[in-house]
Coordinates of C-alpha atoms and ligand atoms in Angstrom, one line a residue:
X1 CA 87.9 113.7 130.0
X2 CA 85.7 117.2 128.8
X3 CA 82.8 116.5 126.8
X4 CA 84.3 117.4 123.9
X5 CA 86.9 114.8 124.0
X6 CA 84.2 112.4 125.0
X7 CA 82.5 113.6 121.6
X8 CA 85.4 112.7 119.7
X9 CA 86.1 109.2 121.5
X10 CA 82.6 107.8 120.7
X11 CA 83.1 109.2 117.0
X12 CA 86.8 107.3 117.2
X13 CA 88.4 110.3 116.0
X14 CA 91.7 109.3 117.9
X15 CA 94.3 111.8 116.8
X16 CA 92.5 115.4 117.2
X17 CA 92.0 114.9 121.4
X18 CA 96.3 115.2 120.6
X19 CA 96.4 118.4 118.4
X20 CA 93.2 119.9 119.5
X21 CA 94.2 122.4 122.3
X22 CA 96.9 123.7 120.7
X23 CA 95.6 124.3 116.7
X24 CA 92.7 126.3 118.9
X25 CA 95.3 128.8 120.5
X26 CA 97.4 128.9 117.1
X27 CA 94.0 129.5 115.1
X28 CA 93.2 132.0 117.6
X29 CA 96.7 133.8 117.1
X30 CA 96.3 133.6 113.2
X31 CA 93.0 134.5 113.2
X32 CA 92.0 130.9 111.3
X33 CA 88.1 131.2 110.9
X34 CA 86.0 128.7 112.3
X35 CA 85.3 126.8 109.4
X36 CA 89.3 126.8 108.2
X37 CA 90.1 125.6 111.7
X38 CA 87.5 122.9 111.6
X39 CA 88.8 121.4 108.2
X40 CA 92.3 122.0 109.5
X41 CA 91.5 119.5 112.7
X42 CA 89.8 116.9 110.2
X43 CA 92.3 116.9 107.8
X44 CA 95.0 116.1 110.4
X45 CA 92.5 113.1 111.6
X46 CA 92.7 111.8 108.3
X47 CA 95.7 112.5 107.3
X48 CA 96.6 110.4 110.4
X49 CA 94.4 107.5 109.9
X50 CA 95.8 107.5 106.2
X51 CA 99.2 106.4 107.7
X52 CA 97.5 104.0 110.2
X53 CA 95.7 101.9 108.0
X54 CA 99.2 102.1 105.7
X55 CA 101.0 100.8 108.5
X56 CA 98.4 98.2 109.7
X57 CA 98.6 97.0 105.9
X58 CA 102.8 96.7 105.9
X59 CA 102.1 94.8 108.8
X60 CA 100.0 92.5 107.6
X61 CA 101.7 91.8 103.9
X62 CA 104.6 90.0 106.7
X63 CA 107.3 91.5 104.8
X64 CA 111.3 90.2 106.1
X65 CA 112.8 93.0 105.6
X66 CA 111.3 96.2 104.2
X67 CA 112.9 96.9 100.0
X68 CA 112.0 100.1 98.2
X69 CA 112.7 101.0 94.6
X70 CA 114.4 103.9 95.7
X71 CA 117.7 101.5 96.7
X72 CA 117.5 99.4 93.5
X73 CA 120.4 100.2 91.4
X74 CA 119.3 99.5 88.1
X75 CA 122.6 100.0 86.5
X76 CA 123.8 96.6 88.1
X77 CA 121.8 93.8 86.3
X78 CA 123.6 93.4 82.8
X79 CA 119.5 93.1 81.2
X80 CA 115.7 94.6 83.0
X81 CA 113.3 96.6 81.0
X82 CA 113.4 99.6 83.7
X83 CA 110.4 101.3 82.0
X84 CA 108.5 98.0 83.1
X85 CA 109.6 98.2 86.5
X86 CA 108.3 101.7 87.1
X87 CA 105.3 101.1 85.4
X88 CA 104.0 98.1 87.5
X89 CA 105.1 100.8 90.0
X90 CA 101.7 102.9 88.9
X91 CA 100.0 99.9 90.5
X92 CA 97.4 99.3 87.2
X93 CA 97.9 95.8 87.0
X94 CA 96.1 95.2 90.5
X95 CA 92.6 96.9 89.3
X96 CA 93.2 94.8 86.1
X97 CA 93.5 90.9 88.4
X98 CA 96.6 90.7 86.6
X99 CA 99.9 88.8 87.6
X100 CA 103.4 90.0 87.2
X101 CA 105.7 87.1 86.6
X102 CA 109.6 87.8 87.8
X103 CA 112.4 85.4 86.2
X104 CA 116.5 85.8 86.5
X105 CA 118.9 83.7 88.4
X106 CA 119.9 84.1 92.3
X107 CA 120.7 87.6 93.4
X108 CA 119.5 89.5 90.9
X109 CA 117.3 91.5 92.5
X110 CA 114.1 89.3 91.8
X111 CA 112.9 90.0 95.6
X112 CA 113.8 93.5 96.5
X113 CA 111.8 94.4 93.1
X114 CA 108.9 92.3 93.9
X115 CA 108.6 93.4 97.5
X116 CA 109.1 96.9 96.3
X117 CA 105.7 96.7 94.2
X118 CA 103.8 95.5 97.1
X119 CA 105.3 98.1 99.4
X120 CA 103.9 100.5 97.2
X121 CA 101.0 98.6 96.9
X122 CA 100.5 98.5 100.7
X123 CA 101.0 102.3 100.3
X124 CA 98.6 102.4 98.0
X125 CA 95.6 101.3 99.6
X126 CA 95.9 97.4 98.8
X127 CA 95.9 94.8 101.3
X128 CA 98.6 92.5 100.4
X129 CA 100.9 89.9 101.8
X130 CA 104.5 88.5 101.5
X131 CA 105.0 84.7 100.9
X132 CA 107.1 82.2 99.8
X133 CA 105.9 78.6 97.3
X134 CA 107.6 76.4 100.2
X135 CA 105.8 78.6 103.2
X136 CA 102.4 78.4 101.4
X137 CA 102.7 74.9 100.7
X138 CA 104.1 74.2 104.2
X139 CA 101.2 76.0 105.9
X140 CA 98.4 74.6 103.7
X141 CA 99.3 71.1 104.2
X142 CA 99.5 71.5 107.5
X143 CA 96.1 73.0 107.3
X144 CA 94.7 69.8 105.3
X145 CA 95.7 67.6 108.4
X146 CA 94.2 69.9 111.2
X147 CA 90.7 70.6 109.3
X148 CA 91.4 74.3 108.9
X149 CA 92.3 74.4 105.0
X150 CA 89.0 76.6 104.1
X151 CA 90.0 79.1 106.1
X152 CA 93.9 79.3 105.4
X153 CA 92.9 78.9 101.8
X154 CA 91.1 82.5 101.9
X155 CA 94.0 83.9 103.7
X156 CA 95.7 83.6 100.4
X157 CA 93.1 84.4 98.0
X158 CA 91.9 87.3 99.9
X159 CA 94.4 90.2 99.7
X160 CA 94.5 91.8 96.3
X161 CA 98.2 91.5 95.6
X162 CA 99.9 87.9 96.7
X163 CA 104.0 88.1 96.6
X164 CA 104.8 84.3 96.1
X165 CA 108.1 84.4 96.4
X166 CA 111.3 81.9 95.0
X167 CA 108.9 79.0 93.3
X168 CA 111.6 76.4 92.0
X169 CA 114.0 76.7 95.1
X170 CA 112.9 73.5 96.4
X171 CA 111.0 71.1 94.9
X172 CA 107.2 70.5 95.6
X173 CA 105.8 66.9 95.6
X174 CA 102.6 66.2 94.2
X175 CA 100.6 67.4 96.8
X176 CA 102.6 70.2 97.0
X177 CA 102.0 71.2 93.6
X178 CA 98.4 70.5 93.9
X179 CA 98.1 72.9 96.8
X180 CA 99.6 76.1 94.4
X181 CA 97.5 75.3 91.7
X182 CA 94.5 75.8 93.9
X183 CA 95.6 79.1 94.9
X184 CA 96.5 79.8 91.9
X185 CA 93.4 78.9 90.0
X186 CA 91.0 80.1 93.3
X187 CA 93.1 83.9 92.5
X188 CA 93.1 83.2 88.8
X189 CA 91.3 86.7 87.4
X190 CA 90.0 87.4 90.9
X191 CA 93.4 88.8 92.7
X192 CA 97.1 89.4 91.1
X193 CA 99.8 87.3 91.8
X194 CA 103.6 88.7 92.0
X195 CA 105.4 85.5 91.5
X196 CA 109.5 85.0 91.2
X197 CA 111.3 82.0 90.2
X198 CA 115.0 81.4 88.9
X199 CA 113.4 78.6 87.2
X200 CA 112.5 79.2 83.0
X201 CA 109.2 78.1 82.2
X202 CA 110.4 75.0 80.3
X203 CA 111.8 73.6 83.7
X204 CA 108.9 73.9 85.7
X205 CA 108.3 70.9 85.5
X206 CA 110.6 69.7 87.4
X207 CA 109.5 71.8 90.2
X208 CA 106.0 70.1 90.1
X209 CA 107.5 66.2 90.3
X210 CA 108.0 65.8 87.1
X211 CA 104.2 66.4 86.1
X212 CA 104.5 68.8 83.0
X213 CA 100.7 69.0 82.6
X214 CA 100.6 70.8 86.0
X215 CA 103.2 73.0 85.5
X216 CA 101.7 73.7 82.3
X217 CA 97.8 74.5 83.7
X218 CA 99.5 76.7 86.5
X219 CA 101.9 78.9 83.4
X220 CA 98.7 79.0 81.8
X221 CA 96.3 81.1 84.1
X222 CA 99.2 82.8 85.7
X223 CA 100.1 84.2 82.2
X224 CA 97.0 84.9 80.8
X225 CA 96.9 88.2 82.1
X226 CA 100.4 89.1 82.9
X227 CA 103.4 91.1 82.3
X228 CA 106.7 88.7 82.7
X229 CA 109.6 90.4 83.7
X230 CA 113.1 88.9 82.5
X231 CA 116.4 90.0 85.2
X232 CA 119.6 88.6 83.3
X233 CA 123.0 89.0 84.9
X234 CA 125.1 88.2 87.7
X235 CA 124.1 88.3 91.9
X236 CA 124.2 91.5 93.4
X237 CA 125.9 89.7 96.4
X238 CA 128.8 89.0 94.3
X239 CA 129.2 92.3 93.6
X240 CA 129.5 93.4 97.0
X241 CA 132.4 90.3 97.1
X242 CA 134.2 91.5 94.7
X243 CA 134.0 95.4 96.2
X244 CA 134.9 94.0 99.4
X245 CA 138.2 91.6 98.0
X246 CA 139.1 94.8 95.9
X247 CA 139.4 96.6 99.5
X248 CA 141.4 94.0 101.3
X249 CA 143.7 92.8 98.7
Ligands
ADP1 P1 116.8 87.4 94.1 O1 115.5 87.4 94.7 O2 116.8 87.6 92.6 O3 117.6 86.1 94.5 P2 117.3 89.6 95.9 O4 116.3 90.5 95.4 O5 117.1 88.8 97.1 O6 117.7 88.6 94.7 O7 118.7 90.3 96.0 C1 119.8 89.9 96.8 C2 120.3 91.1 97.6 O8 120.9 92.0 96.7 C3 119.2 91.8 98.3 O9 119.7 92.3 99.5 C4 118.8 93.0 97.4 O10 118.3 94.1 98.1 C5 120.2 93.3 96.7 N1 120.0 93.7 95.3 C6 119.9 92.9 94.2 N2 119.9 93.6 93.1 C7 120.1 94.8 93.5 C8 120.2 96.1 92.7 N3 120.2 96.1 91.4 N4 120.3 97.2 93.4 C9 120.4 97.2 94.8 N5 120.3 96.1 95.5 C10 120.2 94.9 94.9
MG2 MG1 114.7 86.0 96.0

């Protein structure tokens, strides 16, 4: 290793010791001036940390499968305020704490438009991360019996956009339903909250036990600040059905 690369290690500049040699030969060939070759170098190093840390972040949000708006038809459900969709796009509700709130029955798309806002929001700069009700539930209970709910709890509460994903799949039981109303409270004007459910509001309930004064405190500081998105129509799967009958038949 020459010094200069030494130079650059102890600084962590990690992607210029790769480009170095040969911008210097094709700055010497164009002539580049010192200075333009200099910002040239550093631009690239940051220009390739940039996509690192993006990375690093899509990693961490623990997405299953990776959904962009780009591959949302929005001609398929039969009702979606589109203009909402690409304006929670601009990512202004996360500066703002505040919680986007996805309803429509199975298949509608609830998911691939939630995980496209945190994608972009991972893009974005934001640290983020992917869940599901059942998986935080699951995870902080468990936490409760092994002493390490403190810490778990922050792992939800920390990154500035939380995807809680298909509340009212399953049922919670009481403590269940006591376990997201502390996140939800602990984020409550601190962090936002993507939430979707195929559950109305009037039915939730039912998701926590029967105990309507629950559901009621969580609707209440989710929706404070909030923009509730409403999908109507029929699963996209079932679409793909009846494409596929129409080719065999
Ligand atoms: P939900 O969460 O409402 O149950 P999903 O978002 O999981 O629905 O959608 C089910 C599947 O259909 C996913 O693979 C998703 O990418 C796809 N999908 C749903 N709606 C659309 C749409 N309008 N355009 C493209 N793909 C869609
Ligand atoms: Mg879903």
């Amino acid at each position: 290793m020459n010094p200069l690369e030494e130079h650059l290690k102890r600084l962590k500049l990690s992607h210029i010791p790769k480009i170095y040699r040969q911008e210097a030969e094709s700055a010497a060939q164009g002539n580049l001036s010192h200075l333009a070759f200099l910002e040239k170098l550093l631009e690239a190093e940051v220009a390739w940390k940039t996509e690192q840390a993006t990375r690093r972040r899509i990693r961490q949000a623990r997405f299953p499968t990776v959904k962009t708006i780009d591959t949302f038809d929005f001609a398929w459900p039969r009702s979606l305020n589109k203009q909402l969709v690409l304006k929670l796009m601009d990512l202004e509700f996360i500066p703002q704490k505040q919680n986007i709130l996805i309803l429509g029955p199975p298949g509608t798309g609830k998911t691939h438009i939630a995980q496209s806002i945190l994608y972009k929001a991972c893009c974005g700069g934001f640290p983020t991360l992917f869940t599901t009700a059942i998986d935080v539930v699951n995870d902080l209970h468990a936490a409760m019996a092994d002493n390490t709910f403190p810490q778990k709890l922050r792992s939800y509460t920390r990154p500035a956009v939380v995807l809680i994903d298909e509340l009212g799949y399953l049922p919670v039981d009481k403590k269940g339903a006591d376990i997201l109303f502390q996140v939800i409270s602990k984020r409550y004007e601190r962090g936002s909250i993507i939430l979707t459910s195929n559950s109305a509001f009037k039915d939730w309930g039912k998701i926590f036990s029967g105990d309507n004064t629950l559901a009621s405190a969580i609707i209440d500081r989710l929706v404070h600040h909030c923009e509730v998105l409403t999908i109507e129509g029929d699963s996209y799967r079932l679409k793909g059905r009846k494409k596929k009958k129409l080719v065999s038949g």
